[in-house]
Amino acid sequence: MALITTFATTPLTEWLYPMWYQKKLAAWKRGEIDWDGNRLMPEEPGEKKDGAHAFRITKITMLLRLDSLSSLFTFINLLGGQYEAPAPKIHGMKHRQIQNIAEEKPDALKTPVSDTPKKRPLEVDGLRIIELTQRTSTVMKVSEVDEFTDRDPVLNAFRTFGCLNHLGVSAGISVAPEDSFAEVLITRAADRSSGLLLVPWSETGAVSDPQDNQTASPENRFTSSAHNEFIAKVLASTSCSTAILVDRGFGGIERTLARSTSMHSIRNRKNIDLAAAPILDPSHHIFFPYFGGDDDRLALRFVLQLCGNVNVTATIVHVVFRKDANIRIPELTTPVPAVSNFPAGPSTRRDLPRGLSLSNVPTIAKEDSQNAPTEVAPEEETFFNSVVGSIPSSITDRVYHERVETNQVLQYTLVKAREELGGLKKNAGDLIVLGRGEREHRPYIRQELVSILEALGQPSGAGAGMRKCLGDVAEAAVVANIKASILVVQAGANAGDKSVSQE
């Protein structure tokens, strides 16, 4: 009887309380829907009900890493949108005087009341995962995880950031073995019914936060097999849409440039640490090449959501592969550093891998090149035109879009990205958004990738592991040293559920 009860508990529970019912009950308790499933939340002000642009991600789950907090906070702040400044505060004694005047002259101090509905805050759930080891400290954290969650400095900083930026935040800690990190993160996003899972790429190639910063090296950033397996498992197993953020100075903080140390700089640093200059230009510029496919469709609409922030501008290019197209594209060469103290060549950045074996050189099968598509699908043209045609008037001045036909789509993308990004040296960092495109058949991009990596002096690129995770275009952007952070988007199976508003 004990064995029967033990083995029957889980299937009976799932049969009596299926997952769809649990999600419905959670949404009903939060007040988002009534018991019949009708939505109760107010519509977002200023959004259209028609057109393909009526799309907004409202719930995000993200992995909190110590080495990525600055870029994560900056990115989430962009999605949070703009809010009206609160009314100026009045001292209590003077407030009573104003009330007395208002009682004597009711019409003297009347102020117009805005009838614009308040915007529903973005809901962000942060999860910090700590590796379970045989140390006593981690074992104690498992037994006291609730208490540790309340006093963890990373979670407290995240909660404070959310409250100060009008975000709905929740945070938690999970202690798990390193090979279970992906499963823990995916389960968290599913339990929260998130529309997007945001994962920062490690700065050092470590899956968990390194205990000793002295042993962490940015040279392993793209070649760590453990970290690449973690990212690949997240992308392969999650059901919600996923975004991988490769930070390269997003938020205005540049950490990965290699600089030679001179005696003059050593003497200057003995007595005082130079303060970082404030960011006078809080703007960001986004470049997004649209090739087509589910991932690019989600990325296109997500870019337009980011443009809802007044500090964001975007260039969107529909890059169409056409074999007989013949437009002149400048040759892609190794970037020359602007500062003489920086080493020249492909190793301008310390996070670029060096000395990779030839087994990492990308290859392409002959049958793939013979079956490559020669023209753009009509549905891609229709979707792109419908989305850019329904851009709200509130953001049209910040968005520029165009269509280009070329037989060198990857080279055009990299050259255009160099022109668009990194032009404002003192802004808060630029971003190139890419669809992962793993499900799409694009052998012409792989063919170009081989020749471009050879021309840049990096035939092995950023490594086969990184290429498998983020795709060919993202690898080319890394090796070509595009002066921007990279966001790779993968569409999930539940891109249209209640965690994604589609008014």
XYZ file of C-alpha atoms in Angstrom:
503
model
C 0.000 0.000 0.000
C 2.853 2.382 0.815
C 4.505 1.766 -2.574
C 1.232 2.220 -4.454
C 0.499 5.479 -2.636
C 4.027 6.775 -3.253
C 4.042 6.113 -6.979
C 0.424 7.209 -7.544
C 0.649 10.585 -5.808
C 2.320 12.550 -8.623
C 0.195 11.314 -11.569
C -3.011 11.719 -9.540
C -2.049 15.289 -8.595
C -1.264 16.186 -12.230
C -4.580 14.649 -13.317
C -6.647 16.493 -10.699
C -4.704 19.776 -10.998
C -3.204 19.985 -14.511
C -0.668 22.666 -15.401
C -3.160 24.779 -17.371
C -5.416 24.884 -14.313
C -2.531 25.894 -12.034
C -1.604 28.772 -14.352
C -5.239 29.883 -14.583
C -5.588 29.804 -10.794
C -2.385 31.824 -10.318
C -3.545 34.466 -12.838
C -6.978 34.608 -11.155
C -5.377 35.139 -7.728
C -3.229 37.957 -9.149
C -6.376 39.625 -10.489
C -5.332 39.397 -14.132
C -8.384 37.395 -15.284
C -11.837 36.506 -14.033
C -12.796 32.877 -13.393
C -13.991 32.487 -17.015
C -10.554 33.511 -18.313
C -11.477 37.031 -19.442
C -8.685 39.532 -19.017
C -9.164 42.181 -16.300
C -5.936 44.132 -16.692
C -6.320 47.552 -18.376
C -4.999 47.975 -21.887
C -1.677 49.639 -22.400
C -2.210 53.324 -23.210
C -1.226 54.439 -26.681
C -1.050 50.952 -28.231
C -2.972 49.911 -31.327
C -5.417 47.045 -31.329
C -4.824 46.288 -34.967
C -1.659 45.452 -36.845
C 1.214 43.127 -36.089
C 2.872 45.637 -33.771
C 0.243 45.183 -31.021
C 2.694 43.133 -28.983
C 4.370 43.662 -25.654
C 6.337 41.398 -23.336
C 5.083 42.070 -19.806
C 6.796 39.340 -17.757
C 10.493 38.550 -17.722
C 12.556 36.024 -15.805
C 16.288 36.657 -15.771
C 19.398 35.042 -14.365
C 21.221 37.323 -11.922
C 25.000 37.163 -12.194
C 27.426 39.352 -10.286
C 29.493 40.110 -13.385
C 26.435 41.164 -15.425
C 24.340 43.248 -13.045
C 25.174 46.592 -14.671
C 24.153 45.475 -18.167
C 21.048 43.650 -16.879
C 19.863 46.685 -14.933
C 20.404 48.943 -17.932
C 18.525 46.610 -20.265
C 15.567 46.101 -17.928
C 15.361 49.845 -17.339
C 14.854 50.343 -21.082
C 11.904 47.944 -21.089
C 10.383 49.552 -18.027
C 9.394 52.587 -20.078
C 8.928 56.184 -19.002
C 6.739 57.324 -16.145
C 5.431 60.733 -15.144
C 7.426 62.449 -12.436
C 5.638 62.557 -9.069
C 4.203 65.827 -7.828
C 6.611 67.969 -5.751
C 6.438 67.275 -2.041
C 5.053 69.897 0.372
C 5.980 70.256 4.027
C 3.280 69.051 6.408
C 2.738 72.430 8.072
C 2.450 74.229 4.743
C 0.139 71.517 3.441
C -2.296 72.302 6.261
C -2.192 75.986 5.318
C -3.023 75.098 1.726
C -5.923 72.944 2.907
C -7.291 75.842 4.948
C -7.144 78.112 1.907
C -8.849 75.427 -0.177
C -11.692 75.212 2.353
C -12.242 78.976 2.190
C -11.879 79.180 -1.617
C -12.631 75.733 -3.114
C -12.034 76.827 -6.713
C -8.747 78.614 -6.113
C -6.442 75.606 -5.961
C -8.130 73.175 -8.315
C -5.694 71.297 -10.546
C -6.647 69.367 -13.667
C -6.765 65.595 -13.167
C -5.222 63.483 -15.901
C -7.562 60.857 -17.317
C -4.685 58.880 -18.871
C -4.642 55.368 -17.372
C -1.527 54.362 -15.527
C 0.741 52.003 -17.384
C 0.960 48.494 -15.968
C 4.501 47.972 -14.664
C 6.813 45.436 -16.222
C 7.064 42.317 -14.057
C 10.633 41.089 -13.643
C 11.622 37.984 -11.721
C 15.297 37.597 -10.859
C 16.860 34.266 -9.979
C 20.335 33.846 -8.559
C 21.710 30.305 -8.727
C 24.502 29.243 -6.363
C 26.514 26.138 -7.094
C 25.992 23.306 -4.638
C 29.396 22.056 -3.543
C 30.657 19.979 -0.629
C 31.538 23.088 1.340
C 29.695 23.580 4.610
C 28.621 27.107 3.587
C 26.614 25.966 0.571
C 25.008 23.121 2.492
C 23.864 25.641 5.109
C 22.450 27.876 2.369
C 20.284 25.003 1.165
C 18.825 24.471 4.628
C 18.278 28.210 5.209
C 17.479 29.336 1.667
C 14.457 31.443 2.687
C 16.422 33.392 5.286
C 19.395 33.724 2.941
C 17.120 35.115 0.198
C 16.049 38.008 2.438
C 19.605 39.145 3.205
C 21.439 38.345 -0.037
C 23.101 41.595 -1.225
C 22.576 40.849 -4.933
C 18.850 40.240 -4.507
C 18.469 43.286 -2.278
C 20.204 45.455 -4.862
C 17.891 44.035 -7.534
C 14.782 44.703 -5.428
C 15.886 48.266 -4.734
C 16.585 48.871 -8.413
C 13.128 47.619 -9.339
C 11.338 49.743 -6.752
C 13.198 52.896 -7.810
C 12.381 52.279 -11.481
C 8.670 51.477 -11.134
C 9.065 47.769 -11.859
C 7.198 44.876 -10.335
C 10.046 42.703 -9.067
C 10.381 39.350 -7.361
C 13.611 37.566 -6.557
C 14.818 34.227 -5.325
C 17.839 32.012 -4.787
C 18.330 28.410 -5.785
C 21.222 26.205 -4.696
C 21.839 23.432 -7.201
C 24.635 21.419 -8.846
C 26.202 23.140 -11.820
C 24.804 20.629 -14.317
C 21.260 21.431 -13.094
C 21.449 25.216 -13.577
C 19.591 25.142 -16.899
C 16.771 22.999 -15.540
C 16.339 25.243 -12.479
C 16.211 28.383 -14.634
C 13.749 26.913 -17.139
C 11.462 25.693 -14.354
C 11.506 29.137 -12.750
C 10.460 30.824 -16.004
C 7.671 28.285 -16.528
C 6.353 28.686 -12.979
C 6.219 32.481 -13.436
C 4.539 32.169 -16.880
C 7.206 34.508 -18.250
C 7.074 35.798 -21.791
C 10.872 36.137 -21.969
C 13.801 34.405 -20.304
C 16.824 36.717 -20.215
C 20.221 35.070 -19.706
C 23.478 37.065 -19.604
C 26.511 35.494 -21.241
C 29.266 34.936 -18.703
C 32.137 37.430 -18.658
C 34.672 34.724 -17.851
C 33.179 31.481 -19.138
C 32.227 30.318 -15.646
C 28.701 28.929 -15.263
C 28.346 30.183 -11.681
C 29.739 33.325 -10.099
C 33.484 32.757 -9.582
C 34.532 32.590 -5.947
C 37.932 34.097 -6.730
C 38.041 36.931 -9.253
C 41.803 36.552 -9.606
C 41.395 33.178 -11.311
C 38.681 34.393 -13.711
C 39.891 35.212 -17.200
C 37.910 36.847 -20.041
C 39.940 34.815 -22.541
C 37.746 31.792 -21.722
C 34.530 33.694 -22.288
C 33.491 31.974 -25.526
C 35.465 28.748 -25.287
C 34.266 27.337 -21.960
C 32.608 24.011 -22.773
C 30.627 23.964 -19.492
C 29.127 27.402 -20.098
C 28.384 26.670 -23.762
C 26.565 23.486 -22.741
C 24.559 25.442 -20.172
C 23.412 28.026 -22.753
C 22.677 25.332 -25.364
C 20.576 23.371 -22.868
C 18.560 26.474 -21.943
C 17.864 27.277 -25.601
C 16.956 23.687 -26.436
C 14.703 22.982 -23.450
C 12.812 26.183 -22.653
C 9.296 26.691 -23.967
C 9.210 30.481 -23.582
C 11.049 33.002 -25.722
C 14.691 33.422 -24.737
C 17.238 36.218 -25.110
C 20.997 35.845 -24.570
C 22.780 39.123 -23.773
C 26.491 39.340 -24.581
C 27.643 42.455 -22.756
C 30.265 44.609 -24.456
C 29.909 47.898 -22.641
C 26.116 48.116 -22.388
C 25.308 50.720 -19.774
C 28.417 52.739 -20.615
C 30.817 50.535 -18.610
C 33.588 49.044 -20.739
C 35.475 46.197 -19.085
C 36.909 44.007 -21.799
C 39.382 46.213 -23.643
C 42.995 45.205 -23.209
C 45.265 48.112 -22.353
C 48.987 48.128 -21.848
C 50.114 49.558 -18.516
C 52.689 52.341 -18.550
C 54.841 53.635 -15.688
C 52.939 56.929 -15.865
C 49.607 55.205 -15.271
C 51.064 53.144 -12.419
C 52.327 56.288 -10.675
C 48.958 58.003 -11.106
C 47.074 55.052 -9.611
C 49.229 54.814 -6.487
C 47.553 57.656 -4.647
C 44.057 57.915 -6.067
C 41.600 55.878 -8.108
C 40.136 57.891 -10.947
C 36.383 58.343 -10.678
C 34.288 57.123 -13.588
C 32.801 60.000 -15.535
C 29.004 60.278 -15.409
C 27.040 59.319 -18.504
C 25.910 62.616 -19.982
C 24.196 60.954 -22.950
C 21.809 58.195 -21.757
C 20.881 57.206 -25.310
C 21.208 53.775 -26.957
C 21.175 52.922 -30.638
C 19.953 49.530 -31.870
C 20.768 47.882 -35.179
C 18.609 44.951 -36.237
C 19.059 43.001 -39.514
C 15.858 41.138 -40.382
C 16.421 37.926 -42.382
C 13.088 36.206 -41.695
C 11.920 33.278 -39.624
C 10.229 32.921 -36.241
C 13.187 34.255 -34.257
C 13.562 37.361 -36.409
C 9.831 38.052 -36.229
C 9.926 38.056 -32.448
C 13.110 40.137 -32.464
C 11.528 42.722 -34.772
C 8.568 43.280 -32.481
C 10.830 43.267 -29.428
C 13.016 45.998 -30.939
C 9.919 48.145 -31.421
C 9.013 47.582 -27.777
C 12.484 48.786 -26.759
C 11.953 51.891 -28.889
C 9.101 52.824 -26.578
C 11.841 54.272 -24.380
C 12.617 57.869 -25.390
C 16.369 57.232 -25.134
C 16.374 54.459 -27.754
C 16.714 54.787 -31.526
C 16.797 51.880 -33.962
C 17.794 51.064 -37.519
C 15.911 48.073 -38.944
C 17.074 46.615 -42.256
C 15.260 43.846 -44.117
C 18.269 42.075 -45.639
C 17.118 39.959 -48.593
C 19.399 37.357 -50.156
C 19.330 37.567 -53.954
C 21.866 35.628 -55.993
C 21.798 37.998 -58.951
C 21.901 41.155 -56.803
C 25.081 43.119 -57.335
C 25.487 46.069 -54.985
C 28.922 47.315 -54.041
C 29.843 46.470 -50.424
C 33.125 47.641 -48.870
C 35.613 44.937 -47.965
C 35.540 43.828 -44.358
C 38.934 44.317 -42.754
C 40.350 43.870 -39.283
C 39.368 46.924 -37.200
C 42.200 49.247 -36.250
C 42.113 50.369 -32.596
C 41.664 54.092 -32.015
C 44.056 54.153 -29.016
C 47.730 53.526 -29.609
C 48.070 51.636 -26.313
C 45.764 48.898 -27.597
C 47.311 45.979 -29.478
C 46.354 45.769 -33.144
C 44.890 42.771 -34.875
C 42.011 40.451 -34.049
C 42.996 40.283 -30.377
C 42.083 43.930 -29.724
C 39.717 42.629 -27.071
C 40.778 40.203 -24.387
C 37.514 38.251 -24.678
C 38.256 37.150 -28.254
C 39.525 33.557 -28.249
C 43.008 32.875 -29.544
C 44.864 29.742 -30.551
C 41.778 27.644 -31.320
C 42.291 24.378 -33.161
C 41.224 23.926 -36.787
C 38.387 21.680 -35.619
C 36.503 24.895 -34.767
C 36.557 26.146 -38.384
C 32.932 26.309 -39.664
C 32.082 23.871 -42.450
C 29.168 23.483 -44.843
C 27.891 20.473 -46.740
C 27.761 20.625 -50.530
C 24.139 19.530 -50.663
C 23.156 22.478 -48.438
C 24.782 24.976 -50.781
C 22.993 23.436 -53.766
C 19.591 23.646 -52.055
C 19.993 27.205 -50.794
C 16.887 29.396 -51.244
C 17.214 31.924 -54.048
C 14.358 34.302 -53.214
C 12.605 35.702 -50.163
C 9.373 34.040 -49.057
C 6.252 36.158 -49.732
C 5.026 35.762 -46.153
C 8.238 37.363 -44.859
C 7.642 40.427 -47.015
C 4.042 40.609 -45.837
C 4.931 40.318 -42.160
C 7.753 42.856 -42.282
C 5.630 45.400 -44.157
C 2.694 44.926 -41.793
C 4.843 45.478 -38.700
C 6.730 48.536 -39.913
C 3.500 49.875 -41.367
C 1.808 49.770 -37.963
C 4.545 51.531 -35.968
C 2.843 53.963 -33.555
C 3.307 57.654 -34.246
C 4.866 58.063 -30.794
C 8.046 56.218 -31.880
C 8.242 56.856 -35.638
C 10.847 59.599 -35.179
C 13.154 57.113 -33.423
C 12.872 54.241 -35.917
C 14.346 54.029 -39.421
C 13.729 51.014 -41.658
C 14.754 50.013 -45.149
C 14.996 47.003 -47.459
C 18.221 45.853 -49.152
C 18.817 43.062 -51.676
C 22.316 41.607 -51.830
C 24.193 38.375 -52.510
C 26.506 39.075 -49.524
C 24.046 39.376 -46.664
C 26.541 38.698 -43.862
C 29.194 41.076 -45.133
C 26.571 43.771 -45.677
C 25.265 43.253 -42.136
C 28.704 43.620 -40.551
C 29.659 46.677 -42.614
C 26.308 48.324 -41.878
C 26.619 47.492 -38.167
C 30.038 49.176 -38.033
C 28.538 52.284 -39.596
C 25.532 52.377 -37.286
C 27.005 51.388 -33.926
C 29.689 52.890 -31.745
C 29.461 56.344 -33.320
C 28.528 58.089 -30.071
C 31.524 57.493 -27.830
C 29.911 58.832 -24.642
C 26.439 57.336 -24.818
C 25.160 54.489 -22.637
C 26.097 51.729 -25.083
C 24.706 50.426 -28.362
C 23.074 47.097 -29.135
C 22.843 44.769 -32.115
C 19.779 42.513 -31.965
C 19.829 39.217 -33.873
C 17.449 36.328 -34.317
C 19.180 33.040 -33.535
C 17.851 31.440 -36.723
C 18.793 27.899 -35.748
C 15.636 26.478 -37.365
C 16.133 28.355 -40.647
C 17.956 27.038 -43.729
C 20.595 29.658 -44.609
C 23.690 27.975 -46.059
C 24.636 31.190 -47.882
C 25.348 32.818 -44.497
C 27.603 29.918 -43.445
C 29.480 30.180 -46.759
C 30.145 33.852 -46.144
C 31.118 33.197 -42.544
C 34.003 30.953 -43.599
C 35.498 33.581 -45.908
C 34.893 36.478 -43.493
C 36.598 34.729 -40.571
C 39.536 33.968 -42.830
C 39.755 37.618 -43.899
C 39.681 38.761 -40.274
C 42.545 36.432 -39.350
C 40.351 34.225 -37.132
C 39.518 31.114 -39.214
C 38.226 29.274 -36.127
C 36.051 32.217 -35.125
C 34.847 32.317 -31.528
C 34.720 28.537 -31.325
C 32.287 25.837 -32.381
C 30.517 25.886 -29.005
C 29.672 29.580 -29.142
C 28.631 29.266 -32.806
C 26.198 26.482 -31.950
C 24.654 28.525 -29.143
C 24.240 31.946 -30.748
C 24.435 31.309 -34.486
C 26.633 32.362 -37.397
C 25.684 36.048 -37.494
C 26.379 36.549 -33.785
C 29.780 34.886 -34.113
C 30.668 37.122 -37.045
C 29.668 40.190 -34.995
C 31.902 39.063 -32.117
C 34.965 38.415 -34.275
C 34.433 41.545 -36.407
C 34.606 43.544 -33.166
C 31.335 45.403 -33.605
C 31.336 48.156 -30.990
C 28.090 47.113 -29.370
C 26.602 44.503 -27.096
C 24.778 41.593 -28.726
C 21.278 40.334 -27.968
C 20.354 36.999 -29.560
C 16.623 36.194 -29.505
C 14.929 32.815 -29.888
C 11.147 32.587 -30.207
C 9.431 30.169 -27.848
C 6.397 27.967 -28.192
C 4.347 30.194 -25.885
C 5.147 33.527 -27.533
C 1.456 34.325 -27.664
C 0.310 33.430 -24.162
C -0.903 35.760 -21.418
C 2.642 36.758 -20.456
C 2.815 38.519 -23.807
C 0.305 41.294 -24.208
C -1.207 41.438 -27.691
C -3.924 44.092 -27.455
